[in-house]
Each structure stands twice: as structure tokens, then as C-alpha cells.
Amino acid sequence: MERLKGKKALITGAAQGLGACFARMFADEGAKVAVTDINAEGAEATAASINEKHPGTAISFAHDVRNKLQWKHALAGAVDTFGGLNILVNNAGVATKGSIETENLESYQKVQDVDTASVFVGTQLSLPYLKKGMPSSIVNIASVASFLANRDSLSYNVAKAGLVMMSKSIALHCTKYKLDIRCNSICPSFTRTPILEAALAWAGEGGDWEQKMIKASPMGRLAEPEDIGYAAIYLASDESRFVTGTEITVDGGMTAR
């Protein structure tokens, strides 16, 4: 349908999982895509698979989102290659297991740095390019963990809740200065990605724990990456020109209870 025809996007954490899915789906809808990840080989593989289907559509960058210089390099490279930037998807994220008594400050801080502080840095550095590319869109990948607390996911809860509020603040900044730049967040529930595999490993219960996750969903299944991808396409496209400062919860009804 080419819902993103003519758009240029940068997507972080796109070596696998949701980020790789977004990159492929965006390219299918007509966008040029800069794929970035701390896993440089994985990012390169994602870009290569896209270019097999859509030649010249994707590029990749090694990118630790905690590193300001690497942000500058990736953004400048994407703009130089594609001639601009309209879409920023802050997808990179990590999670740790830990309660207020078991979490240590180092792992807590890493989650904040990757899941929230990186979005602050990347968005700040992206705004000059997004202003030139208006109408533009910032899509931040949060989580139902932004609203639903878990005693053993303290650092992740804090980071994702902060990301939702950061998105609202960025959105209001852009409206104040009459910038045609929207900022929204997506809050997925349990989705079949490598981060879910990590959660299953934490639990140490394998398939039994997966069944618990499925039972927690009113729709009786886990989300697939594409379920989240369609929400990302909507927020990235001009279809959402009047949508800003909000979150789309893609959770099979989990937070409706």
C-alpha cells in the first residue's frame, strides 16, 4: 500500500525482534530504513535481507544507544544516504530481573540508560533533522510494564513508565513551537521476540511459564511482532497527523481488566 512512501526512518535495536520486524514492514510500505543495533552483524543482516527484496532501501550502523557519538554517526549517515529523516523509532531496550531487595544499582542504571536515557539523547540529536523533514514522527516502544507493575521487574517498570511520560513531554514541546513532529509510544504485552525468551529463562519454567503468559491475555495468545508493527506503521505514517502525546496499547486486552 506504500503507506510510508517517501519516508526515511531510523530504527534502533533492529538486529532482531521487534526492531527487525519494523524495518522490514516499513520497507514494504515504501520507506527507506536505517537499521541500527549494538549487534552490528545482526543489523547488517537485517538490512541485507531488506535490500534483497527492496534494493537500495536499507543501510545499517553499529550503534550502542548509550553512546552519544554513535548516535551522531548513525543519524548523519542516514541523512547523508537518504537525504533526510522523517521517522525515529526508539526501539532498543533491555530488561533485568530484580526486586527492590535483589536488584543492584549497576543493572538498574543500565536499564535506565538503554531504555530511557538513550531516547532522550537520540531524540534531542534527531530533532534538527526531523524539523527539516516535517511532517515527522517519533515512535517510542514502551510496554504494558509502563502500567502493570511486577515485583521482579523494578528497573524495567521504572524505565518504561518514564518512557511513556517522556513521549508526552516531547509531544507537548513540539506542539508549543508549532512543529509538525508527533511523538507517541506503543505499549506491547508479551510478544514472541528474543526478550520474551530471556523472560522465560528467568522463570526457569520453559513452556509452563509461556502458558501462564498466554493465560494472562484475554485474547488467549501471545502477540506476534507484526501485531506491534502495524501500530508502528500507523504512528509513523501521515495517517496519524493529529495523534500525538498518547500511547497505543497493543496487549490483547490485558490492561482492560
CSV table of N, CA, C and O in Angstrom, one decimal, residues 18 26 43-44 47 55 117 122 131 150 156 178 197 205 214 238 240:
chain,number,residue,atom,x,y,z
A,18,LEU,N,11.4,-7.1,17.5
A,18,LEU,CA,10.5,-6.0,17.0
A,18,LEU,C,11.2,-5.1,16.1
A,18,LEU,O,10.6,-4.7,15.0
A,26,PHE,N,8.3,-1.5,7.4
A,26,PHE,CA,8.4,-0.1,6.9
A,26,PHE,C,8.9,-0.1,5.5
A,26,PHE,O,8.4,0.7,4.6
A,43,ALA,N,22.4,-6.2,12.7
A,43,ALA,CA,21.9,-5.0,11.9
A,43,ALA,C,22.2,-5.1,10.5
A,43,ALA,O,21.3,-4.9,9.6
A,44,GLU,N,23.4,-5.5,10.1
A,44,GLU,CA,23.8,-5.7,8.7
A,44,GLU,C,23.0,-6.8,8.1
A,44,GLU,O,22.5,-6.6,6.9
A,47,ALA,N,19.5,-5.4,7.3
A,47,ALA,CA,19.5,-4.5,6.2
A,47,ALA,C,19.7,-5.3,4.9
A,47,ALA,O,19.0,-5.0,3.9
A,55,PRO,N,15.9,-3.4,-3.3
A,55,PRO,CA,17.3,-2.9,-3.4
A,55,PRO,C,17.5,-1.4,-3.1
A,55,PRO,O,16.7,-0.6,-3.5
A,117,ALA,N,17.2,6.9,29.0
A,117,ALA,CA,18.1,8.0,28.7
A,117,ALA,C,18.5,8.0,27.2
A,117,ALA,O,18.7,9.1,26.7
A,122,GLY,N,18.9,10.5,21.8
A,122,GLY,CA,18.6,10.3,20.4
A,122,GLY,C,17.6,11.2,19.9
A,122,GLY,O,17.7,11.8,18.8
A,131,LYS,N,13.0,18.3,12.0
A,131,LYS,CA,12.4,19.6,11.7
A,131,LYS,C,12.4,19.8,10.2
A,131,LYS,O,11.5,20.3,9.6
A,150,ASN,N,5.4,-5.3,38.3
A,150,ASN,CA,5.8,-6.6,38.7
A,150,ASN,C,7.0,-6.5,39.7
A,150,ASN,O,7.9,-5.8,39.5
A,156,TYR,N,12.8,-2.3,34.9
A,156,TYR,CA,12.1,-2.2,33.6
A,156,TYR,C,10.8,-1.5,33.8
A,156,TYR,O,10.4,-0.6,32.9
A,178,LYS,N,4.9,24.8,17.4
A,178,LYS,CA,4.2,24.6,16.1
A,178,LYS,C,5.1,23.7,15.1
A,178,LYS,O,5.1,24.0,13.9
A,197,GLU,N,12.1,-14.7,25.2
A,197,GLU,CA,12.9,-15.9,25.5
A,197,GLU,C,13.7,-15.6,26.8
A,197,GLU,O,13.9,-16.6,27.6
A,205,GLU,N,11.0,-22.0,33.8
A,205,GLU,CA,9.9,-23.0,33.8
A,205,GLU,C,9.6,-23.4,32.3
A,205,GLU,O,8.6,-24.1,32.1
A,214,ILE,N,0.3,-16.7,28.2
A,214,ILE,CA,-0.9,-16.8,27.4
A,214,ILE,C,-2.2,-16.7,28.1
A,214,ILE,O,-3.1,-16.0,27.7
A,238,ASP,N,1.5,9.4,7.7
A,238,ASP,CA,0.7,10.6,7.8
A,238,ASP,C,-0.7,10.4,8.2
A,238,ASP,O,-1.5,11.3,8.4
A,240,SER,N,-1.6,9.4,11.0
A,240,SER,CA,-1.7,9.8,12.4
A,240,SER,C,-1.3,11.3,12.6
A,240,SER,O,-0.8,11.7,13.7
